Protein backbone atom coordinates (compact mmCIF):
# COMPACT_ATOMS: atom_id res chain seq x y z
CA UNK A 1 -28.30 -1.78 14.53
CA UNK A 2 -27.39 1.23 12.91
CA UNK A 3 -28.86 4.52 13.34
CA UNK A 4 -26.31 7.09 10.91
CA UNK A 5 -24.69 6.01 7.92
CA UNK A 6 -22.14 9.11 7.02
CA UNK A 7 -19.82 8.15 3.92
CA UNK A 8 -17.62 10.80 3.47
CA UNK A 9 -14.68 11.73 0.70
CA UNK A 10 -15.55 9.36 -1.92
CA UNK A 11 -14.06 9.69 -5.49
CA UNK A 12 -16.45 9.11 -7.89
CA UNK A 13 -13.39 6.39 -9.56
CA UNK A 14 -10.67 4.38 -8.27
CA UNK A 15 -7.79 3.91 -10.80
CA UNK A 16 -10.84 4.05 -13.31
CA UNK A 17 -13.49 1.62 -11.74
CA UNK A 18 -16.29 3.33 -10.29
CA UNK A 19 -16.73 3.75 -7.56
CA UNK A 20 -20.12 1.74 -6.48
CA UNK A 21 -20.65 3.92 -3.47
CA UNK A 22 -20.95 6.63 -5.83
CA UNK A 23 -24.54 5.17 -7.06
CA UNK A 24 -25.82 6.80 -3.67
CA UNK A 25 -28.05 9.78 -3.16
CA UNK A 26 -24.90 12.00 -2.76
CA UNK A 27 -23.99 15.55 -2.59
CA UNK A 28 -20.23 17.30 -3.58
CA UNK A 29 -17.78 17.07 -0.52
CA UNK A 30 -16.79 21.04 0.22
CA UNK A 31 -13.40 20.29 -0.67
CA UNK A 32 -11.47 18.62 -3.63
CA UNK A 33 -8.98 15.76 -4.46
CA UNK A 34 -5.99 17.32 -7.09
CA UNK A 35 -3.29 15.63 -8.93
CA UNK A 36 -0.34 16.48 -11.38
CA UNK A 37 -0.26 14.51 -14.16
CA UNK A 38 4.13 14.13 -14.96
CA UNK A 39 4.52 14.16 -18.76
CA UNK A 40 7.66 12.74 -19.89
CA UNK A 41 8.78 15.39 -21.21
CA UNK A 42 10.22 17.63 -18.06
CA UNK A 43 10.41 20.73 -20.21
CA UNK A 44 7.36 20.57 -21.36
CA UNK A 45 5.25 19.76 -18.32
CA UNK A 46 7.24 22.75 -16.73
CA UNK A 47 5.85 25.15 -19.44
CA UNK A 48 2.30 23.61 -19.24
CA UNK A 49 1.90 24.55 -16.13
CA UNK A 50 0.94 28.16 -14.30
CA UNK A 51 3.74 30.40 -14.24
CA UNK A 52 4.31 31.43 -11.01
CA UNK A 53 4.40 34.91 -10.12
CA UNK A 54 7.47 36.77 -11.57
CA UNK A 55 8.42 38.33 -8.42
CA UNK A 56 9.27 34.50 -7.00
CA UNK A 57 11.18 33.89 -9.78
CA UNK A 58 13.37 36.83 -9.54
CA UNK A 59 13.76 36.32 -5.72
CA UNK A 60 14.82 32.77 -6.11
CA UNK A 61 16.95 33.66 -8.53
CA UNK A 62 18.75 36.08 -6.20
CA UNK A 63 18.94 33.16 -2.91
CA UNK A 64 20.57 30.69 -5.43
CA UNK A 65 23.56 33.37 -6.34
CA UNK A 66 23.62 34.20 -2.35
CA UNK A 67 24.02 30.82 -1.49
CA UNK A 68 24.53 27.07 -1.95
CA UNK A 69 21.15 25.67 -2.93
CA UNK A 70 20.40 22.03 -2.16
CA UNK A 71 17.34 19.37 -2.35
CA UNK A 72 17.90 16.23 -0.52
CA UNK A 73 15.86 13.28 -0.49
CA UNK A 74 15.55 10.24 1.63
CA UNK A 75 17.62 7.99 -0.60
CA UNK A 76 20.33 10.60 -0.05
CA UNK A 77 20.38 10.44 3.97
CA UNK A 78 21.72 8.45 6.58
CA UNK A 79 19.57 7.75 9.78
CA UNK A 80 21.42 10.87 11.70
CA UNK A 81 20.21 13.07 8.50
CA UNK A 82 16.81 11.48 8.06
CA UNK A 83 15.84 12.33 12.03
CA UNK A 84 17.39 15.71 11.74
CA UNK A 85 15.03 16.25 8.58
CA UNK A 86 12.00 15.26 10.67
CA UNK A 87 12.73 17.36 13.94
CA UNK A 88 13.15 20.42 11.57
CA UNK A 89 9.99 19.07 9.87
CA UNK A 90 7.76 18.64 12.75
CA UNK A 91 9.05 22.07 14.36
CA UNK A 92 7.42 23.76 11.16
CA UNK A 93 4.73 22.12 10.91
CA UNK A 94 3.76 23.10 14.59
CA UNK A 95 4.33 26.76 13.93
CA UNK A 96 1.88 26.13 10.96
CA UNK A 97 -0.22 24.29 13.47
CA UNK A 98 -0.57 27.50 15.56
CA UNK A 99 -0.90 30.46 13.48
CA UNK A 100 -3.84 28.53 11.76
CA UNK A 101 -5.39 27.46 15.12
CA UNK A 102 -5.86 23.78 13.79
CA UNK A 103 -5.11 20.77 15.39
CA UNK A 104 -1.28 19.16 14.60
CA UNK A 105 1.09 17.45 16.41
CA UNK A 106 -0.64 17.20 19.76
CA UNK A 107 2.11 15.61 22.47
CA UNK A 108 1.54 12.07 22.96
CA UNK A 109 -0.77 11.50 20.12
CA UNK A 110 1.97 9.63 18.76
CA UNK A 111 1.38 11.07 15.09
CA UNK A 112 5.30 12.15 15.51
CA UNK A 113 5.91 8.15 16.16
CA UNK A 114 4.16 7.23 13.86
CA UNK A 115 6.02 9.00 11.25
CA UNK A 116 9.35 8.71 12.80
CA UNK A 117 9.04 4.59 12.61
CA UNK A 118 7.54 4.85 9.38
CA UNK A 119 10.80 6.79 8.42
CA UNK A 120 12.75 4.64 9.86
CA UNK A 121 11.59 1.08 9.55
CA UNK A 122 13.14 -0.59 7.11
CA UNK A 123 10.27 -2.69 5.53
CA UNK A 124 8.86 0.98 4.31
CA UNK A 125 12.10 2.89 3.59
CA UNK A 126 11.97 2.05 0.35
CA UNK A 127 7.95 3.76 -0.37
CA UNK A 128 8.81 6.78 2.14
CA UNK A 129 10.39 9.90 0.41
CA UNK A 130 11.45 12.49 2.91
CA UNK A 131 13.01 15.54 1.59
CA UNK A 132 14.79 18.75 2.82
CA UNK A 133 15.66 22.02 1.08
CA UNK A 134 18.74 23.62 2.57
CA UNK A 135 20.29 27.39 1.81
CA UNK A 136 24.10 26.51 2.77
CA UNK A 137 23.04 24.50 5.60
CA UNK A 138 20.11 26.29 6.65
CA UNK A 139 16.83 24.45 6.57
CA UNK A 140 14.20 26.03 4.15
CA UNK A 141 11.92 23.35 3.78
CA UNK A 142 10.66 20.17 4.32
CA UNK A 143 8.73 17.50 2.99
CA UNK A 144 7.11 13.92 3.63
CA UNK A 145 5.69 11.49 0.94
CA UNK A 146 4.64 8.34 0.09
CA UNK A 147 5.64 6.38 -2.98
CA UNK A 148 3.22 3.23 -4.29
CA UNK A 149 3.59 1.92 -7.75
CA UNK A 150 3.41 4.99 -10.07
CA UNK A 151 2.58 7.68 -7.62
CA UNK A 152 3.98 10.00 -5.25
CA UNK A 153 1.33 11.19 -2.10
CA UNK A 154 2.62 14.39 -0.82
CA UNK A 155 1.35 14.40 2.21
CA UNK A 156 3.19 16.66 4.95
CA UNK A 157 5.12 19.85 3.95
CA UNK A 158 6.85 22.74 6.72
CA UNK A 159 8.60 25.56 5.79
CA UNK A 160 10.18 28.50 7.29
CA UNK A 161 9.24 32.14 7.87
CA UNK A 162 11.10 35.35 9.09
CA UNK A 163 13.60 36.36 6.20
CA UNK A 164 13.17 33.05 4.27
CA UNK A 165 9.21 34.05 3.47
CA UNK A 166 10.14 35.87 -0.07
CA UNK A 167 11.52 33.33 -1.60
CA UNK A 168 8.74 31.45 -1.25
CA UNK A 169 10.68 27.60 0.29
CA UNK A 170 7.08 25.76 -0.13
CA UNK A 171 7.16 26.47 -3.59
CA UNK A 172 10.44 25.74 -4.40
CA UNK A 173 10.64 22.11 -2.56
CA UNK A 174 7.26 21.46 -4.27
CA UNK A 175 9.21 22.41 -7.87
CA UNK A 176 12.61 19.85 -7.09
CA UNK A 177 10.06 17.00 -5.61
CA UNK A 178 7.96 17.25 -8.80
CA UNK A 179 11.46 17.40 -10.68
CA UNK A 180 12.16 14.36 -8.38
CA UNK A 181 9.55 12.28 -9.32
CA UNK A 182 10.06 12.82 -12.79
CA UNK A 183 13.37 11.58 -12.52
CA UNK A 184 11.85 8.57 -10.49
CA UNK A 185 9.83 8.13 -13.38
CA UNK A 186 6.27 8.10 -11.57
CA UNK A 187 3.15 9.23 -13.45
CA UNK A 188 1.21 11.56 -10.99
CA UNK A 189 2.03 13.50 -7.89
CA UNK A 190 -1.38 13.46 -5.77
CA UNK A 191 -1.37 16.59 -3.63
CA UNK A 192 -4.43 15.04 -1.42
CA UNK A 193 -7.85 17.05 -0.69
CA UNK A 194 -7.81 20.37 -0.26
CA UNK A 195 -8.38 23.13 -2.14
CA UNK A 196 -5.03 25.43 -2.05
CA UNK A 197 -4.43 28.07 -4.39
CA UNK A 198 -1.03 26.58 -4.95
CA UNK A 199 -2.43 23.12 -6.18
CA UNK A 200 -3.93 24.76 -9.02
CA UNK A 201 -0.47 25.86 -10.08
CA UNK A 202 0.79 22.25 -10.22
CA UNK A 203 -2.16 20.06 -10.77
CA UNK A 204 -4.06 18.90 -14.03
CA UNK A 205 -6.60 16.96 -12.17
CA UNK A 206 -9.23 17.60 -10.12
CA UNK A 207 -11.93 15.26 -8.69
CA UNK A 208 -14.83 16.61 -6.87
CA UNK A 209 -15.59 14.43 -3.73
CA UNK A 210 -18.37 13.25 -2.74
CA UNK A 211 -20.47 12.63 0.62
CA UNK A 212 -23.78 10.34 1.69
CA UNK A 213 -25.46 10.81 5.12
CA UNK A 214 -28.48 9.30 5.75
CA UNK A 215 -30.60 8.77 9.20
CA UNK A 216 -32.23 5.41 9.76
């Protein structure tokens, strides 16, 4: 017996079928689903999109003649590297976690586990990218992803504060991974539900979600 039926983010298409769940009495999700389309051409997809603010530009500009800039990713690290990356990764996300007053990386909740094996394990090393931007040594920025056929999943992302904040590390790790994945050569970077101002500064697509609740 069933007493609630609650459906909730559905995309009205998956990789172009519909979606039948869709056909539903249904009403928009509050949030959004965005994705980056990568052109082949780098240069151009980098003019295509929203400038960012000049100001970011200028002070980037200034940390990269200060010091040794540096993106690493996964394929790049050895297991020391890889769980340095992830302490640094989880630390920021926490501090995240508590200035917005959300939930995170509760203690034994084993989301840290999980991502820790899934970092390590072998059998998904090669679809995990894990990435760190580093100022001379110093930790900026980090990143955690998920690679399946053509796309990358960007799905965790820490950064520090303090002095770093005006150069803006989020937004320059999000600029080399998208570089990265063009490289890789992948056809969309899905940055996941939500509706951040920075998505719209990357992303060509947008799907509205959508939800069905019914009482029985």
């Amino acid at each position: 017996a069933i007493d609630v039926v609650a459906l909730e983010k559905m995309p009205k298409t998956i990789l172009g079928a519909t979606n039948p769940l869709a056909a539903l009495e249904t009403e928009p999700w509050p949030v959004s689903c965005h994705a980056a389309t990568l052109l082949k051409d780098w240069p151009n997809f980098a003019e295509k999109r929203t400038s960012p603010p000049k100001r970011y530009a200028r002070y980037q500009r200034s940390l990269r003649r200060e010091y040794d800039v540096v993106y690493t990713s996964s394929d790049a690290m050895d297991q020391e590297a890889a769980n340095a990356a992830l302490v640094s990764l989880f630390k920021q996300k926490a501090r995240r976690f508590a200035e917005t007053r959300v939930p995170g990386f509760e203690a034994g909740d084993g989301k840290q586990d999980f991502y820790t094996a899934m970092t390590l394990n072998q059998a998904s090393q090669p679809h995990v990218h894990l990435s760190v931007l580093t100022a001379s040594d110093e930790v900026l920025a980090c990143q955690w992803g998920f690679v399946f056929k053509d796309r990358y999943y960007y799905l965790i992302c820490g950064n520090e504060t303090g002095v770093w904040a005006k150069y803006s590390p989020g937004r320059m790790i999000n600029e080399a991974m998208l570089e990265w994945c063009h490289e890789q050569g992948l056809t969309y970077a899905d940055f996941g539900i939500g509706d951040e101002a920075y998505k719209y500064e990357y992303c060509d697509e947008h799907a509205t979600l959508l939800s069905h609740r019914a009482a029985l």
